[in-house]
Short mmCIF file of C-alpha atoms in Angstrom, two decimals:
data_model
loop_
_atom_site.label_atom_id
_atom_site.label_comp_id
_atom_site.label_asym_id
_atom_site.label_seq_id
_atom_site.Cartn_x
_atom_site.Cartn_y
_atom_site.Cartn_z
CA MET A 1 157.26 81.88 68.83
CA ILE A 2 156.51 83.68 72.09
CA GLN A 3 158.14 87.07 72.17
CA ARG A 4 159.90 87.89 75.42
CA VAL A 5 159.69 91.54 76.43
CA PHE A 6 161.60 93.12 79.31
CA VAL A 7 160.71 96.63 80.47
CA ILE A 8 162.69 98.69 82.93
CA ILE A 9 160.25 100.68 85.00
CA CYS A 10 160.96 104.39 85.29
CA LEU A 11 157.47 105.51 86.32
CA PHE A 12 157.47 104.21 89.87
CA PRO A 13 160.08 104.30 92.64
CA LEU A 14 161.51 100.98 93.79
CA ASN A 15 159.40 100.94 96.96
CA GLN A 16 156.06 101.83 95.33
CA ALA A 17 153.42 99.96 97.34
CA ALA A 18 150.71 97.82 95.74
CA LEU A 19 149.25 94.41 96.53
CA PRO A 20 149.33 91.60 95.67
CA LEU A 21 153.04 91.49 94.81
CA VAL A 22 155.49 89.02 93.32
CA ILE A 23 159.20 89.80 93.30
CA ASN A 24 162.09 87.51 92.42
CA THR A 25 165.84 87.66 91.95
CA TRP A 26 167.41 88.02 88.49
CA ASN A 27 165.61 88.46 85.18
CA PHE A 28 163.64 85.22 85.41
CA GLU A 29 160.55 86.58 83.67
CA ASN A 30 158.62 83.34 83.23
CA ALA A 31 159.01 82.49 86.90
CA ALA A 32 157.45 85.82 87.90
CA ASN A 33 154.61 85.33 85.42
CA ALA A 34 153.93 81.79 86.68
CA ALA A 35 153.72 83.01 90.28
CA TRP A 36 151.46 85.92 89.32
CA SER A 37 149.22 83.60 87.33
CA ALA A 38 148.85 81.36 90.37
CA LEU A 39 147.71 84.34 92.46
CA GLN A 40 145.32 85.56 89.77
CA LYS A 41 143.70 82.14 89.63
CA GLY A 42 142.99 82.24 93.37
CA GLY A 43 146.04 80.39 94.61
CA SER A 44 147.74 81.16 97.90
CA VAL A 45 151.05 82.98 98.25
CA LEU A 46 152.60 79.57 98.94
CA ASP A 47 151.18 78.29 95.67
CA ALA A 48 152.63 81.33 93.93
CA VAL A 49 156.22 81.01 95.16
CA GLU A 50 156.21 77.25 94.62
CA ARG A 51 154.88 77.66 91.08
CA GLY A 52 157.36 80.39 90.26
CA CYS A 53 160.39 78.48 91.50
CA SER A 54 159.14 75.29 89.84
CA GLN A 55 159.02 77.15 86.53
CA CYS A 56 162.68 78.04 86.90
CA GLU A 57 163.52 74.43 87.78
CA LEU A 58 161.75 73.31 84.61
CA GLU A 59 163.46 75.93 82.43
CA GLN A 60 166.88 75.43 84.10
CA CYS A 61 167.14 79.19 84.61
CA ASP A 62 170.65 80.34 83.67
CA GLY A 63 171.84 76.78 84.26
CA SER A 64 172.01 77.53 87.98
CA VAL A 65 168.50 76.31 88.88
CA GLY A 66 167.16 72.82 88.30
CA PHE A 67 168.61 69.78 86.58
CA GLY A 68 171.59 69.72 84.23
CA GLY A 69 173.70 72.44 85.83
CA SER A 70 176.45 73.11 88.37
CA PRO A 71 178.00 69.62 88.53
CA ASP A 72 179.94 68.92 91.71
CA GLU A 73 183.42 67.38 92.00
CA ARG A 74 181.97 64.00 91.03
CA GLY A 75 180.07 65.44 88.08
CA GLU A 76 176.67 65.09 89.73
CA THR A 77 173.97 67.77 89.84
CA THR A 78 172.17 68.05 93.18
CA LEU A 79 169.47 70.49 94.22
CA ASP A 80 168.67 72.70 97.22
CA ALA A 81 165.35 74.45 97.92
CA MET A 82 163.19 75.90 100.66
CA ILE A 83 159.73 77.38 101.14
CA MET A 84 158.42 79.41 104.07
CA ASN A 85 154.92 80.31 105.24
CA GLY A 86 154.97 83.77 106.82
CA ASP A 87 151.59 83.24 108.51
CA THR A 88 152.59 80.15 110.49
CA MET A 89 156.42 80.43 110.31
CA GLU A 90 156.54 76.88 108.98
CA VAL A 91 159.49 75.99 106.75
CA GLY A 92 160.22 73.06 104.47
CA ALA A 93 163.67 72.56 102.98
CA VAL A 94 165.80 70.01 101.16
CA ALA A 95 169.49 70.01 100.31
CA ASP A 96 171.82 67.77 98.34
CA LEU A 97 168.67 66.33 96.74
CA ARG A 98 169.57 63.75 94.11
CA ARG A 99 167.60 62.43 91.10
CA VAL A 100 164.47 64.54 91.70
CA LYS A 101 163.86 67.63 89.55
CA ASN A 102 161.15 69.46 91.51
CA ALA A 103 163.17 70.45 94.57
CA VAL A 104 160.86 73.23 95.75
CA GLY A 105 157.91 70.83 95.51
CA VAL A 106 159.75 68.38 97.74
CA ALA A 107 160.52 71.23 100.16
CA ARG A 108 156.82 72.00 100.40
CA ALA A 109 156.10 68.33 101.04
CA VAL A 110 158.56 68.43 103.95
CA MET A 111 156.64 71.39 105.37
CA GLU A 112 153.17 69.95 104.86
CA HIS A 113 153.68 66.23 105.45
CA THR A 114 156.28 66.07 108.24
CA GLU A 115 157.04 67.71 111.57
CA HIS A 116 160.55 68.41 110.32
CA THR A 117 162.04 71.47 108.66
CA PHE A 118 165.04 70.18 106.70
CA ILE A 119 165.83 66.83 105.04
CA VAL A 120 169.09 66.27 103.17
CA GLY A 121 170.99 63.93 100.86
CA GLU A 122 169.90 60.48 99.80
CA SER A 123 167.32 60.46 102.58
CA ALA A 124 165.67 63.50 100.98
CA THR A 125 165.49 61.59 97.70
CA ILE A 126 163.88 58.58 99.38
CA PHE A 127 161.38 60.90 101.09
CA ALA A 128 160.58 62.54 97.75
CA GLU A 129 160.02 59.19 96.04
CA ASN A 130 157.71 58.13 98.88
CA MET A 131 155.76 61.37 98.37
CA GLY A 132 155.25 60.48 94.70
CA PHE A 133 158.01 62.52 93.04
CA MET A 134 159.66 60.89 90.03
CA SER A 135 163.26 59.72 90.25
CA GLU A 136 165.32 60.57 87.15
CA ASP A 137 168.84 61.47 86.13
CA LEU A 138 169.65 65.16 86.67
CA SER A 139 172.66 65.13 84.33
CA THR A 140 172.55 66.49 80.79
CA ASN A 141 175.03 66.62 77.95
CA LYS A 142 175.87 70.16 79.04
CA SER A 143 176.59 69.27 82.68
CA ILE A 144 178.69 66.28 81.58
CA ALA A 145 180.69 68.56 79.24
CA ILE A 146 181.26 71.11 82.03
CA PHE A 147 182.55 68.36 84.28
CA SER A 148 184.80 66.85 81.60
CA GLN A 149 186.36 70.23 80.81
CA TRP A 150 186.97 70.84 84.52
CA LEU A 151 188.84 67.54 84.83
CA GLN A 152 190.94 68.43 81.78
CA GLN A 153 191.87 71.72 83.48
CA ASN A 154 193.27 69.91 86.54
CA CYS A 155 190.06 70.54 88.48
CA GLN A 156 190.30 74.34 88.28
CA PRO A 157 188.68 76.17 89.94
CA ASN A 158 187.78 74.33 93.14
CA TYR A 159 186.89 75.06 96.74
CA ARG A 160 189.73 73.29 98.55
CA LYS A 161 192.34 74.89 100.81
CA ASN A 162 195.05 73.79 103.23
CA VAL A 163 195.34 70.38 101.58
CA PHE A 164 197.79 68.43 99.44
CA PRO A 165 198.32 67.92 96.60
CA ASP A 166 198.19 71.65 95.82
CA PRO A 167 194.52 72.29 94.93
CA SER A 168 195.50 75.23 92.71
CA LYS A 169 197.34 72.84 90.41
CA SER A 170 195.96 69.34 90.90
CA CYS A 171 192.87 67.23 91.31
CA GLY A 172 192.35 65.13 94.44
CA PRO A 173 191.94 63.03 96.39
CA TYR A 174 193.16 65.56 98.93
CA LYS A 175 194.57 65.18 102.42
CA PRO A 176 194.89 67.78 105.17
CA LYS A 177 198.05 69.87 105.07
CA ALA A 178 199.86 70.17 108.38
CA LYS A 179 200.96 73.75 107.82
CA LEU A 180 198.17 76.12 106.93
CA TRP A 181 198.75 78.45 104.01
CA LYS A 182 197.04 81.49 102.68
CA PRO A 183 195.35 80.99 99.28
CA LYS A 184 196.56 83.13 96.40
CA ASN A 185 193.03 84.40 95.87
CA PRO A 186 191.74 85.59 99.28
CA ASN A 187 188.35 86.40 97.74
CA GLY A 188 187.84 82.77 96.74
CA ASN A 189 187.00 81.17 93.43
CA PHE A 190 183.36 82.22 93.33
CA ASP A 191 182.10 82.98 89.84
CA PRO A 192 178.90 85.10 89.78
CA SER A 193 177.83 83.46 86.52
CA SER A 194 177.86 80.04 88.18
CA HIS A 195 175.27 80.81 90.82
CA ASP A 196 172.07 82.68 90.04
CA THR A 197 169.70 81.21 92.61
CA ILE A 198 166.05 82.08 92.22
CA GLY A 199 164.64 83.61 95.38
CA MET A 200 160.99 84.68 95.32
CA ILE A 201 158.63 86.57 97.61
CA ALA A 202 154.86 86.79 97.25
CA ILE A 203 152.66 89.13 99.27
CA GLY A 204 148.91 88.52 99.18
CA LYS A 205 146.26 91.20 98.97
CA ASN A 206 145.79 91.01 102.74
CA GLY A 207 149.50 91.05 103.53
CA GLN A 208 150.15 87.31 103.72
CA VAL A 209 153.81 86.57 103.01
CA ALA A 210 155.57 83.53 101.56
CA ALA A 211 159.08 83.02 100.23
CA ALA A 212 160.90 80.26 98.38
CA THR A 213 164.26 79.49 96.78
CA SER A 214 165.69 76.89 94.42
CA THR A 215 169.21 76.27 93.14
CA ASN A 216 171.63 73.61 91.98
CA GLY A 217 174.40 75.27 93.97
CA ALA A 218 177.93 76.32 93.10
CA THR A 219 179.60 74.70 90.10
CA HIS A 220 182.36 72.22 91.06
CA LYS A 221 181.32 72.30 94.72
CA ILE A 222 182.57 69.61 97.10
CA PRO A 223 179.92 66.85 97.18
CA GLY A 224 177.53 67.39 100.06
CA ARG A 225 178.08 71.15 100.18
CA VAL A 226 174.98 73.14 101.15
CA GLY A 227 174.84 76.88 100.57
CA ASP A 228 172.50 79.55 101.85
CA SER A 229 169.50 78.95 99.59
CA PRO A 230 167.70 76.25 101.61
CA VAL A 231 168.52 77.80 105.00
CA ALA A 232 165.70 79.82 106.55
CA GLY A 233 166.92 83.32 107.32
CA ALA A 234 169.81 83.02 104.90
CA GLY A 235 168.39 82.14 101.47
CA ALA A 236 164.97 83.58 102.25
CA TYR A 237 162.68 84.54 105.10
CA ALA A 238 158.98 85.36 105.41
CA ASP A 239 156.98 86.88 108.25
CA SER A 240 153.46 88.15 107.64
CA THR A 241 153.87 90.70 110.43
CA ALA A 242 156.78 92.39 108.65
CA GLY A 243 157.59 91.18 105.11
CA GLY A 244 159.88 88.90 103.18
CA ALA A 245 163.41 88.81 101.80
CA ALA A 246 165.48 86.55 99.56
CA ALA A 247 169.20 86.47 98.84
CA THR A 248 171.41 85.36 95.97
CA GLY A 249 175.17 85.17 95.56
CA ASP A 250 178.06 83.54 97.38
CA GLY A 251 176.10 81.40 99.77
CA ASP A 252 179.09 80.15 101.72
CA ILE A 253 179.71 83.70 102.89
CA MET A 254 176.16 85.03 102.98
CA MET A 255 174.73 82.23 105.13
CA ARG A 256 177.05 83.26 107.96
CA PHE A 257 175.09 86.51 108.39
CA LEU A 258 171.45 85.41 107.90
CA PRO A 259 170.84 88.43 105.65
CA SER A 260 167.23 87.58 104.78
CA PHE A 261 166.26 87.37 108.44
CA LEU A 262 168.14 90.59 109.16
CA ALA A 263 166.38 92.44 106.35
CA VAL A 264 162.93 91.32 107.52
CA ASP A 265 163.79 92.29 111.09
CA PHE A 266 164.89 95.74 109.92
CA MET A 267 161.54 96.15 108.16
CA ARG A 268 159.76 95.02 111.32
CA ASN A 269 161.49 97.87 113.10
CA GLY A 270 160.31 100.40 110.54
CA ALA A 271 162.96 100.38 107.81
CA GLN A 272 161.82 100.74 104.21
CA PRO A 273 162.60 97.69 102.04
CA THR A 274 165.50 99.27 100.14
CA VAL A 275 167.10 100.48 103.37
CA ALA A 276 166.60 97.06 104.97
CA CYS A 277 168.29 95.35 102.02
CA LYS A 278 171.22 97.78 102.04
CA THR A 279 171.73 97.42 105.77
CA ALA A 280 171.85 93.63 105.50
CA ILE A 281 174.36 93.84 102.64
CA SER A 282 176.46 96.32 104.63
CA ARG A 283 176.69 93.86 107.51
CA ILE A 284 178.41 91.38 105.20
CA LYS A 285 180.57 94.02 103.46
CA LYS A 286 182.17 94.89 106.79
CA TYR A 287 183.88 91.50 106.83
CA TYR A 288 183.92 90.56 103.13
CA PRO A 289 184.08 93.81 101.12
CA ASN A 290 184.43 92.02 97.78
CA PHE A 291 181.78 89.33 98.23
CA PHE A 292 179.24 88.67 95.48
CA GLY A 293 175.66 89.01 96.64
CA ALA A 294 172.28 90.73 96.44
CA ILE A 295 169.00 90.81 98.38
CA ILE A 296 165.40 91.61 97.49
CA CYS A 297 162.98 92.84 100.16
CA ALA A 298 159.23 93.47 100.34
CA ASN A 299 157.00 94.62 103.17
CA THR A 300 153.39 93.75 103.94
CA THR A 301 152.00 96.88 102.29
CA GLY A 302 153.61 96.00 98.95
CA GLY A 303 156.66 98.23 99.18
CA TYR A 304 159.78 96.61 97.78
CA GLY A 305 163.45 97.20 97.05
CA ALA A 306 166.80 95.54 96.49
CA ALA A 307 170.50 95.99 97.15
CA CYS A 308 173.74 94.44 95.95
CA ASN A 309 177.44 94.62 96.69
CA LYS A 310 179.49 96.35 94.01
CA ARG A 311 182.49 94.41 92.73
CA PRO A 312 184.34 94.04 89.43
CA GLY A 313 181.91 92.83 86.76
CA PHE A 314 178.85 93.33 88.97
CA SER A 315 177.55 96.88 89.25
CA GLN A 316 173.80 96.37 88.79
CA PHE A 317 171.40 93.72 90.02
CA PRO A 318 168.28 92.84 87.97
CA PHE A 319 165.07 91.57 89.54
CA MET A 320 161.49 90.96 88.42
CA VAL A 321 158.37 92.58 89.85
CA VAL A 322 154.65 92.01 89.27
CA ASN A 323 151.90 93.94 91.05
CA PRO A 324 148.59 95.56 90.08
CA GLN A 325 150.45 98.57 88.67
CA THR A 326 152.52 96.47 86.26
CA ASN A 327 150.09 93.52 85.82
CA GLN A 328 152.88 91.64 84.06
CA SER A 329 156.44 90.75 84.93
CA GLN A 330 158.70 93.74 84.50
CA LEU A 331 162.43 94.06 84.91
CA GLN A 332 163.92 96.47 87.40
CA LYS A 333 167.55 97.13 88.22
CA VAL A 334 169.33 98.52 91.24
CA ASP A 335 172.83 100.01 91.28
CA CYS A 336 175.20 98.17 93.58
CA PHE A 337 177.09 100.05 96.28
#
């Protein structure tokens, strides 16, 4: 049995600079180790972030990445992913990908084998199959059970509003409601435990930057819904002249503010990574003070940091770091504000 060891670093400040660097959201230890291993074997930063996110897809990290998690209103699991090259500013992304497990691999294929940036839905699946990716069922006994229980609970929670029948009491099909009404829960039905996207940044020894994300989205989402994860500037952003950032949380809110792009731009203008992350979070807090979300940031000298919005049940945000000082994946935490 492989023993899993997490260590909270107290010896170095959050922005201690060292290259190369791998940093990813949440306590996805094996993903960080896989990315670091790719770098140590001579792989590029793109290889590293792809390998790290692929590891999470394989392991179904927290049930929110990869196959067998977050079934939508029809009970189907679909995947979103993106990858970005900070040297060339090329991006590859897929969303609502069906029947293909390696979403971040397909995203890289979009970047390297097409002139496009983003391919979605069934067309993304066809593209993936043409590129040699295997087509297989993404459902598992667990995802089927989650869906069945949801149906038994009258489809609660869901993401509908201003429709009839009353979405707080009934399943659909739904129709538009003539008179708009205010939902009982103005902060929405977002459950932090249902959405732990992996976002990863890798900085090479010469400052090359790449970023990637992968997720199966929000549980019980409306079919076809796309969150922030595969959107460049929202889910992640990379620029080898400044740094990289990746976000996690309530994508429907966060994507409206392009927080990853904002954080990288703040670093470009001289902000330290932690300050850049906090400033991007603060931009969202102004409009949605109770939103669930966090950002990791890293600059081209290897400095890094993170920030998160404090709300009930979420006061600290864990993330993984590997650099020459740690030489193995180590867990760090930041207090939310």
